[in-house]
PDB file of C-alpha atoms and ligand atoms in Angstrom:
ATOM      1  CA  UNK A 797     114.938  96.056 100.407  1.00 61.00           C
ATOM      2  CA  UNK A 798     111.794  98.143 100.457  1.00 80.00           C
ATOM      3  CA  UNK A 799     108.894  95.741 100.577  1.00 92.00           C
ATOM      4  CA  UNK A 800     105.283  96.863 100.302  1.00 96.00           C
ATOM      5  CA  UNK A 801     103.580  97.294 103.657  1.00 97.00           C
ATOM      6  CA  UNK A 802      99.838  96.701 103.732  1.00 98.00           C
ATOM      7  CA  UNK A 803      97.454  98.781 105.817  1.00 98.00           C
ATOM      8  CA  UNK A 804      94.040  97.178 105.534  1.00 98.00           C
ATOM      9  CA  UNK A 805      91.033  98.860 107.113  1.00 98.00           C
ATOM     10  CA  UNK A 806      88.458  96.318 108.259  1.00 98.00           C
ATOM     11  CA  UNK A 807      85.415  98.426 109.025  1.00 98.00           C
ATOM     12  CA  UNK A 808      83.274  95.456 110.070  1.00 98.00           C
ATOM     13  CA  UNK A 809      79.631  96.504 110.683  1.00 98.00           C
ATOM     14  CA  UNK A 810      80.472 100.201 110.897  1.00 98.00           C
ATOM     15  CA  UNK A 811      80.163 103.259 108.701  1.00 98.00           C
ATOM     16  CA  UNK A 812      77.528 105.037 106.665  1.00 98.00           C
ATOM     17  CA  UNK A 813      77.400 107.100 103.478  1.00 97.00           C
ATOM     18  CA  UNK A 814      79.159 110.028 105.151  1.00 98.00           C
ATOM     19  CA  UNK A 815      82.115 107.820 106.079  1.00 98.00           C
ATOM     20  CA  UNK A 816      83.463 108.383 102.600  1.00 98.00           C
ATOM     21  CA  UNK A 817      84.894 111.601 104.069  1.00 98.00           C
ATOM     22  CA  UNK A 818      87.284 109.507 106.150  1.00 98.00           C
ATOM     23  CA  UNK A 819      88.601 107.727 103.065  1.00 98.00           C
ATOM     24  CA  UNK A 820      88.880 110.997 101.193  1.00 97.00           C
ATOM     25  CA  UNK A 821      90.998 112.443 103.997  1.00 98.00           C
ATOM     26  CA  UNK A 822      93.333 109.443 103.874  1.00 97.00           C
ATOM     27  CA  UNK A 823      93.580 109.732 100.105  1.00 97.00           C
ATOM     28  CA  UNK A 824      94.267 113.486 100.230  1.00 96.00           C
ATOM     29  CA  UNK A 825      96.882 113.117 102.931  1.00 97.00           C
ATOM     30  CA  UNK A 826      98.926 110.568 101.012  1.00 95.00           C
ATOM     31  CA  UNK A 827      98.517 112.432  97.735  1.00 94.00           C
ATOM     32  CA  UNK A 828     100.205 115.409  99.367  1.00 95.00           C
ATOM     33  CA  UNK A 829     102.701 113.474 101.473  1.00 94.00           C
ATOM     34  CA  UNK A 830     104.565 111.464  98.909  1.00 90.00           C
ATOM     35  CA  UNK A 831     107.378 110.259 101.166  1.00 90.00           C
ATOM     36  CA  UNK A 832     105.327 107.250 102.286  1.00 91.00           C
ATOM     37  CA  UNK A 833     105.996 105.259  99.159  1.00 87.00           C
ATOM     38  CA  UNK A 834     106.067 101.609 100.134  1.00 88.00           C
ATOM     39  CA  UNK A 835     102.556 101.162 101.318  1.00 94.00           C
ATOM     40  CA  UNK A 836      99.324  99.658 100.078  1.00 97.00           C
ATOM     41  CA  UNK A 837      96.068 100.927 101.543  1.00 98.00           C
ATOM     42  CA  UNK A 838      92.932  98.835 101.253  1.00 98.00           C
ATOM     43  CA  UNK A 839      89.546  99.797 102.668  1.00 98.00           C
ATOM     44  CA  UNK A 840      87.036  97.053 103.410  1.00 98.00           C
ATOM     45  CA  UNK A 841      83.764  98.844 104.177  1.00 98.00           C
ATOM     46  CA  UNK A 842      80.440  97.026 104.601  1.00 98.00           C
ATOM     47  CA  UNK A 843      79.203  95.822 101.218  1.00 98.00           C
ATOM     48  CA  UNK A 844      76.287  98.303 101.073  1.00 98.00           C
ATOM     49  CA  UNK A 845      78.880 101.108 100.820  1.00 98.00           C
ATOM     50  CA  UNK A 846      81.445  99.408  98.609  1.00 98.00           C
ATOM     51  CA  UNK A 847      80.089 100.403  95.236  1.00 98.00           C
ATOM     52  CA  UNK A 848      79.452 104.083  95.941  1.00 98.00           C
ATOM     53  CA  UNK A 849      82.797 104.494  97.734  1.00 98.00           C
ATOM     54  CA  UNK A 850      84.825 102.807  95.015  1.00 98.00           C
ATOM     55  CA  UNK A 851      83.096 104.882  92.330  1.00 97.00           C
ATOM     56  CA  UNK A 852      83.755 108.151  94.126  1.00 97.00           C
ATOM     57  CA  UNK A 853      87.327 107.488  95.277  1.00 96.00           C
ATOM     58  CA  UNK A 854      89.333 107.376  92.111  1.00 90.00           C
ATOM     59  CA  UNK A 855      92.810 107.293  93.583  1.00 92.00           C
ATOM     60  CA  UNK A 856      95.624 104.925  92.785  1.00 92.00           C
ATOM     61  CA  UNK A 857      96.554 105.183  96.458  1.00 95.00           C
ATOM     62  CA  UNK A 858      93.392 103.511  97.696  1.00 97.00           C
ATOM     63  CA  UNK A 859      92.125 100.038  96.918  1.00 98.00           C
ATOM     64  CA  UNK A 860      88.933  98.304  98.055  1.00 98.00           C
ATOM     65  CA  UNK A 861      87.988  94.949  99.462  1.00 98.00           C
ATOM     66  CA  UNK A 862      84.816  93.176 100.577  1.00 98.00           C
ATOM     67  CA  UNK A 863      84.320  91.569 103.969  1.00 98.00           C
ATOM     68  CA  UNK A 864      82.699  88.395 102.689  1.00 98.00           C
ATOM     69  CA  UNK A 865      81.884  86.441  99.540  1.00 98.00           C
ATOM     70  CA  UNK A 866      79.222  83.869  98.761  1.00 98.00           C
ATOM     71  CA  UNK A 867      80.342  80.242  98.733  1.00 97.00           C
ATOM     72  CA  UNK A 868      77.997  79.649  95.813  1.00 97.00           C
ATOM     73  CA  UNK A 869      80.072  79.232  92.717  1.00 94.00           C
ATOM     74  CA  UNK A 870      77.807  81.155  90.349  1.00 96.00           C
ATOM     75  CA  UNK A 871      77.655  84.743  89.169  1.00 97.00           C
ATOM     76  CA  UNK A 872      73.945  85.030  89.928  1.00 96.00           C
ATOM     77  CA  UNK A 873      70.890  82.943  90.724  1.00 97.00           C
ATOM     78  CA  UNK A 874      68.125  82.320  93.234  1.00 98.00           C
ATOM     79  CA  UNK A 875      70.224  82.698  96.407  1.00 98.00           C
ATOM     80  CA  UNK A 876      68.670  85.190  98.789  1.00 98.00           C
ATOM     81  CA  UNK A 877      71.181  87.295 100.666  1.00 96.00           C
ATOM     82  CA  UNK A 878      74.238  86.146  98.721  1.00 98.00           C
ATOM     83  CA  UNK A 879      76.821  88.315  96.953  1.00 98.00           C
ATOM     84  CA  UNK A 880      78.814  86.538  94.266  1.00 98.00           C
ATOM     85  CA  UNK A 881      82.452  87.186  93.396  1.00 98.00           C
ATOM     86  CA  UNK A 882      81.352  88.891  90.197  1.00 98.00           C
ATOM     87  CA  UNK A 883      79.011  91.221  92.099  1.00 98.00           C
ATOM     88  CA  UNK A 884      81.797  92.175  94.484  1.00 98.00           C
ATOM     89  CA  UNK A 885      84.148  92.855  91.598  1.00 98.00           C
ATOM     90  CA  UNK A 886      81.469  94.946  89.886  1.00 98.00           C
ATOM     91  CA  UNK A 887      81.202  96.913  93.142  1.00 98.00           C
ATOM     92  CA  UNK A 888      84.899  97.755  92.967  1.00 98.00           C
ATOM     93  CA  UNK A 889      86.422  95.124  95.237  1.00 98.00           C
ATOM     94  CA  UNK A 890      89.819  93.735  94.328  1.00 98.00           C
ATOM     95  CA  UNK A 891      90.228  91.943  97.646  1.00 98.00           C
ATOM     96  CA  UNK A 892      88.033  89.927  99.975  1.00 98.00           C
ATOM     97  CA  UNK A 893      88.423  89.020 103.648  1.00 98.00           C
ATOM     98  CA  UNK A 894      87.862  85.306 104.283  1.00 98.00           C
ATOM     99  CA  UNK A 895      88.156  83.339 107.533  1.00 98.00           C
ATOM    100  CA  UNK A 896      87.864  86.227 109.971  1.00 98.00           C
ATOM    101  CA  UNK A 897      87.266  84.852 113.476  1.00 98.00           C
ATOM    102  CA  UNK A 898      84.091  86.928 113.781  1.00 98.00           C
ATOM    103  CA  UNK A 899      82.733  85.216 110.636  1.00 97.00           C
ATOM    104  CA  UNK A 900      83.963  81.807 111.762  1.00 96.00           C
ATOM    105  CA  UNK A 901      81.846  82.274 114.891  1.00 95.00           C
ATOM    106  CA  UNK A 902      78.731  82.986 112.832  1.00 96.00           C
ATOM    107  CA  UNK A 903      78.805  80.753 109.762  1.00 94.00           C
ATOM    108  CA  UNK A 904      82.232  79.982 108.314  1.00 96.00           C
ATOM    109  CA  UNK A 905      83.551  76.498 108.987  1.00 96.00           C
ATOM    110  CA  UNK A 906      86.777  75.127 107.510  1.00 95.00           C
ATOM    111  CA  UNK A 907      85.024  73.669 104.470  1.00 95.00           C
ATOM    112  CA  UNK A 908      83.176  76.912 103.720  1.00 97.00           C
ATOM    113  CA  UNK A 909      86.374  78.913 104.017  1.00 98.00           C
ATOM    114  CA  UNK A 910      88.111  76.628 101.531  1.00 97.00           C
ATOM    115  CA  UNK A 911      85.199  76.927  99.097  1.00 97.00           C
ATOM    116  CA  UNK A 912      85.165  80.716  99.384  1.00 98.00           C
ATOM    117  CA  UNK A 913      88.923  80.931  98.852  1.00 98.00           C
ATOM    118  CA  UNK A 914      88.727  78.825  95.698  1.00 97.00           C
ATOM    119  CA  UNK A 915      85.859  80.900  94.326  1.00 97.00           C
ATOM    120  CA  UNK A 916      87.700  84.147  95.030  1.00 97.00           C
ATOM    121  CA  UNK A 917      90.842  82.819  93.315  1.00 96.00           C
ATOM    122  CA  UNK A 918      88.901  81.627  90.309  1.00 95.00           C
ATOM    123  CA  UNK A 919      87.378  85.076  89.947  1.00 96.00           C
ATOM    124  CA  UNK A 920      90.671  86.907  90.417  1.00 96.00           C
ATOM    125  CA  UNK A 921      89.824  88.487  93.725  1.00 98.00           C
ATOM    126  CA  UNK A 922      92.818  88.691  96.036  1.00 98.00           C
ATOM    127  CA  UNK A 923      92.295  87.047  99.395  1.00 98.00           C
ATOM    128  CA  UNK A 924      92.920  88.402 102.858  1.00 98.00           C
ATOM    129  CA  UNK A 925      92.882  85.085 104.688  1.00 98.00           C
ATOM    130  CA  UNK A 926      92.555  85.404 108.470  1.00 98.00           C
ATOM    131  CA  UNK A 927      93.833  82.837 110.910  1.00 98.00           C
ATOM    132  CA  UNK A 928      94.089  82.933 114.679  1.00 98.00           C
ATOM    133  CA  UNK A 929      93.919  80.930 117.887  1.00 98.00           C
ATOM    134  CA  UNK A 930      91.693  81.651 120.876  1.00 98.00           C
ATOM    135  CA  UNK A 931      92.891  82.218 124.427  1.00 97.00           C
ATOM    136  CA  UNK A 932      92.261  78.662 125.541  1.00 98.00           C
ATOM    137  CA  UNK A 933      94.310  77.289 122.638  1.00 98.00           C
ATOM    138  CA  UNK A 934      97.085  79.773 123.360  1.00 97.00           C
ATOM    139  CA  UNK A 935      97.171  78.860 127.040  1.00 97.00           C
ATOM    140  CA  UNK A 936      97.371  75.175 126.142  1.00 98.00           C
ATOM    141  CA  UNK A 937     100.397  75.945 123.985  1.00 97.00           C
ATOM    142  CA  UNK A 938      98.662  74.801 120.818  1.00 98.00           C
ATOM    143  CA  UNK A 939      98.649  78.102 118.877  1.00 98.00           C
ATOM    144  CA  UNK A 940     100.936  76.897 116.110  1.00 98.00           C
ATOM    145  CA  UNK A 941      99.062  73.640 115.646  1.00 98.00           C
ATOM    146  CA  UNK A 942      95.785  75.518 115.351  1.00 98.00           C
ATOM    147  CA  UNK A 943      97.210  77.970 112.809  1.00 98.00           C
ATOM    148  CA  UNK A 944      98.804  75.221 110.732  1.00 98.00           C
ATOM    149  CA  UNK A 945      95.537  73.305 110.664  1.00 97.00           C
ATOM    150  CA  UNK A 946      93.657  76.425 109.564  1.00 98.00           C
ATOM    151  CA  UNK A 947      96.145  76.941 106.745  1.00 98.00           C
ATOM    152  CA  UNK A 948      96.269  73.332 105.573  1.00 97.00           C
ATOM    153  CA  UNK A 949      92.535  72.840 105.652  1.00 97.00           C
ATOM    154  CA  UNK A 950      91.791  76.014 103.683  1.00 97.00           C
ATOM    155  CA  UNK A 951      94.595  76.453 101.181  1.00 97.00           C
ATOM    156  CA  UNK A 952      94.397  73.804  98.484  1.00 95.00           C
ATOM    157  CA  UNK A 953      97.938  72.932  97.381  1.00 94.00           C
ATOM    158  CA  UNK A 954      96.855  72.426  93.801  1.00 93.00           C
ATOM    159  CA  UNK A 955      94.850  75.625  93.483  1.00 91.00           C
ATOM    160  CA  UNK A 956      96.348  78.248  95.738  1.00 95.00           C
ATOM    161  CA  UNK A 957      98.401  81.056  94.295  1.00 94.00           C
ATOM    162  CA  UNK A 958     100.345  82.941  96.927  1.00 97.00           C
ATOM    163  CA  UNK A 959     100.627  85.976  94.635  1.00 96.00           C
ATOM    164  CA  UNK A 960      96.927  86.509  95.261  1.00 97.00           C
ATOM    165  CA  UNK A 961      96.956  85.693  98.932  1.00 98.00           C
ATOM    166  CA  UNK A 962      97.619  87.703 102.076  1.00 98.00           C
ATOM    167  CA  UNK A 963      97.647  85.823 105.360  1.00 98.00           C
ATOM    168  CA  UNK A 964      96.522  87.900 108.327  1.00 98.00           C
ATOM    169  CA  UNK A 965      97.439  86.387 111.667  1.00 98.00           C
ATOM    170  CA  UNK A 966      94.902  87.691 114.156  1.00 98.00           C
ATOM    171  CA  UNK A 967      95.021  86.104 117.617  1.00 98.00           C
ATOM    172  CA  UNK A 968      91.375  86.070 118.684  1.00 98.00           C
ATOM    173  CA  UNK A 969      92.339  87.190 122.174  1.00 98.00           C
ATOM    174  CA  UNK A 970      93.812  90.360 120.653  1.00 98.00           C
ATOM    175  CA  UNK A 971      90.915  91.449 118.492  1.00 98.00           C
ATOM    176  CA  UNK A 972      89.198  94.442 120.044  1.00 97.00           C
ATOM    177  CA  UNK A 973      90.700  93.731 123.471  1.00 97.00           C
ATOM    178  CA  UNK A 974      93.617  96.143 123.557  1.00 97.00           C
ATOM    179  CA  UNK A 975      95.921  93.177 124.266  1.00 97.00           C
ATOM    180  CA  UNK A 976      98.757  92.703 121.797  1.00 98.00           C
ATOM    181  CA  UNK A 977     101.179  89.751 121.847  1.00 98.00           C
ATOM    182  CA  UNK A 978     104.823  90.404 122.636  1.00 97.00           C
ATOM    183  CA  UNK A 979     107.246  90.683 119.758  1.00 97.00           C
ATOM    184  CA  UNK A 980     108.914  87.477 120.946  1.00 97.00           C
ATOM    185  CA  UNK A 981     105.658  85.591 120.712  1.00 97.00           C
ATOM    186  CA  UNK A 982     104.890  87.035 117.287  1.00 98.00           C
ATOM    187  CA  UNK A 983     108.375  86.446 116.001  1.00 97.00           C
ATOM    188  CA  UNK A 984     108.108  82.765 116.870  1.00 97.00           C
ATOM    189  CA  UNK A 985     104.693  82.480 115.213  1.00 98.00           C
ATOM    190  CA  UNK A 986     105.752  84.134 111.953  1.00 98.00           C
ATOM    191  CA  UNK A 987     109.037  82.229 111.707  1.00 98.00           C
ATOM    192  CA  UNK A 988     107.254  78.931 112.182  1.00 98.00           C
ATOM    193  CA  UNK A 989     104.485  79.771 109.745  1.00 98.00           C
ATOM    194  CA  UNK A 990     106.991  80.848 107.128  1.00 98.00           C
ATOM    195  CA  UNK A 991     108.870  77.564 107.522  1.00 98.00           C
ATOM    196  CA  UNK A 992     105.642  75.586 107.432  1.00 98.00           C
ATOM    197  CA  UNK A 993     104.423  77.321 104.260  1.00 98.00           C
ATOM    198  CA  UNK A 994     107.760  76.702 102.602  1.00 98.00           C
ATOM    199  CA  UNK A 995     107.591  73.002 103.464  1.00 98.00           C
ATOM    200  CA  UNK A 996     103.985  72.504 102.445  1.00 97.00           C
ATOM    201  CA  UNK A 997     103.535  74.930  99.549  1.00 98.00           C
ATOM    202  CA  UNK A 998     107.105  75.577  98.355  1.00 97.00           C
ATOM    203  CA  UNK A 999     106.629  79.300  98.754  1.00 97.00           C
ATOM    204  CA  UNK A1000     109.469  81.354 100.215  1.00 96.00           C
ATOM    205  CA  UNK A1001     107.944  84.690 101.067  1.00 95.00           C
ATOM    206  CA  UNK A1002     104.236  84.594 101.806  1.00 97.00           C
ATOM    207  CA  UNK A1003     102.701  87.966 102.606  1.00 98.00           C
ATOM    208  CA  UNK A1004     101.868  87.847 106.307  1.00 98.00           C
ATOM    209  CA  UNK A1005     100.122  90.585 108.260  1.00 98.00           C
ATOM    210  CA  UNK A1006      99.293  91.122 111.888  1.00 98.00           C
ATOM    211  CA  UNK A1007      95.826  92.090 113.142  1.00 98.00           C
ATOM    212  CA  UNK A1008      94.335  92.654 116.590  1.00 98.00           C
ATOM    213  CA  UNK A1009      94.174  95.934 118.537  1.00 98.00           C
ATOM    214  CA  UNK A1010      96.679  97.740 116.306  1.00 98.00           C
ATOM    215  CA  UNK A1011      96.984 101.361 117.441  1.00 98.00           C
ATOM    216  CA  UNK A1012      98.973 104.473 116.611  1.00 98.00           C
ATOM    217  CA  UNK A1013     101.313 103.554 119.495  1.00 98.00           C
ATOM    218  CA  UNK A1014     101.852  99.805 119.286  1.00 98.00           C
ATOM    219  CA  UNK A1015     102.408  99.893 115.507  1.00 98.00           C
ATOM    220  CA  UNK A1016     105.915 101.192 116.234  1.00 97.00           C
ATOM    221  CA  UNK A1017     106.834  98.090 118.257  1.00 97.00           C
ATOM    222  CA  UNK A1018     104.984  95.709 115.958  1.00 98.00           C
ATOM    223  CA  UNK A1019     106.773  97.278 113.009  1.00 96.00           C
ATOM    224  CA  UNK A1020     110.067  95.866 114.310  1.00 96.00           C
ATOM    225  CA  UNK A1021     109.015  92.328 113.420  1.00 97.00           C
ATOM    226  CA  UNK A1022     110.729  91.787 110.098  1.00 94.00           C
ATOM    227  CA  UNK A1023     108.419  89.055 108.823  1.00 96.00           C
ATOM    228  CA  UNK A1024     105.296  91.219 109.094  1.00 97.00           C
ATOM    229  CA  UNK A1025     104.270  92.938 105.850  1.00 97.00           C
ATOM    230  CA  UNK A1026     101.548  95.082 107.328  1.00 98.00           C
ATOM    231  CA  UNK A1027      98.406  95.204 109.382  1.00 98.00           C
ATOM    232  CA  UNK A1028      94.711  94.417 109.354  1.00 98.00           C
ATOM    233  CA  UNK A1029      93.167  97.184 111.413  1.00 98.00           C
ATOM    234  CA  UNK A1030      89.666  97.283 112.857  1.00 98.00           C
ATOM    235  CA  UNK A1031      88.686  99.976 115.376  1.00 98.00           C
ATOM    236  CA  UNK A1032      91.614 102.295 114.669  1.00 98.00           C
ATOM    237  CA  UNK A1033      90.855 102.346 110.937  1.00 98.00           C
ATOM    238  CA  UNK A1034      87.440 103.962 111.283  1.00 98.00           C
ATOM    239  CA  UNK A1035      88.757 107.485 111.729  1.00 98.00           C
ATOM    240  CA  UNK A1036      91.147 108.937 109.175  1.00 98.00           C
ATOM    241  CA  UNK A1037      93.216 110.657 111.874  1.00 98.00           C
ATOM    242  CA  UNK A1038      94.196 107.426 113.640  1.00 98.00           C
ATOM    243  CA  UNK A1039      94.526 105.437 110.413  1.00 98.00           C
ATOM    244  CA  UNK A1040      96.881 108.026 108.897  1.00 98.00           C
ATOM    245  CA  UNK A1041      98.843 108.196 112.141  1.00 98.00           C
ATOM    246  CA  UNK A1042      99.313 104.427 112.202  1.00 98.00           C
ATOM    247  CA  UNK A1043     100.871 104.583 108.745  1.00 97.00           C
ATOM    248  CA  UNK A1044     102.991 107.626 109.600  1.00 97.00           C
ATOM    249  CA  UNK A1045     104.235 106.061 112.827  1.00 97.00           C
ATOM    250  CA  UNK A1046     105.093 102.813 111.119  1.00 97.00           C
ATOM    251  CA  UNK A1047     107.400 104.599 108.688  1.00 95.00           C
ATOM    252  CA  UNK A1048     108.892 106.954 111.300  1.00 90.00           C
TER     253      UNK A1048
HETATM  254  P1  PGA B1348      90.727  95.466 115.934  1.00 62.24           P
HETATM  255  O1  PGA B1348      90.179  94.463 114.841  1.00 62.24           O
HETATM  256  O2  PGA B1348      91.850  96.243 115.303  1.00 62.24           O
HETATM  257  O3  PGA B1348      89.564  96.346 116.277  1.00 62.24           O
HETATM  258  O4  PGA B1348      91.210  94.653 117.083  1.00 62.24           O
HETATM  259  C1  PGA B1348      91.036  93.819 113.942  1.00 62.24           C
HETATM  260  C2  PGA B1348      90.285  92.827 113.099  1.00 62.24           C
HETATM  261  O5  PGA B1348      89.379  92.159 113.616  1.00 62.24           O
HETATM  262  O6  PGA B1348      90.559  92.685 111.902  1.00 62.24           O
END
């Protein structure tokens, strides 16, 4: 079976107006190299660039996502600094990242994450929902408990639609550190999460990604984990050369 493999570029607080060249190079490469069929590429630039990028890049090969959404359930209003779901959609986003550990550290608690997820769903934005344990939790052996709690407390059984949801498992101790879990460790995590989601949500095949220090090299090893449907990529997604190479190496 050829399932779709997601390559999601999380640019975080990086990029400027010239960075569109990087996306154009990715788009041109895959337009010419049509053998890489079973992939989905999503760029999540900072929101100040989203609208101009999505207007200029008119390629079926490239989709766009936002890195955050307001928890205020309104299209507009007197809320300084907020971007509503409708605004993000108007800017060309079809996806939104929610629950990233870097956001959790700043201002996203479990309740906020749940609210944001429900607003995104209601407004037909697909969700890239990030979960992950920190090093202390991992060393205590409580990774799975932490992940299960993050899932249960954010995904409302009555409202969630797994067709519009991508779960990105990103161990916090892997993000930006160059440290990647072993395949054995990951295999255990994904198997357990799959079982847990089946029990709790009656869903057989949730889309689950891996994120954290993905590189052109380790993507080959990570790609051997059958339950992974792709990657959420930070640092290595900023330059078209490494991003393209990650995708090429995955399909090698
Ligand atoms: P990284 O970031 O690839 O730079 O580790 C991944 C992420 O935070 O989504």
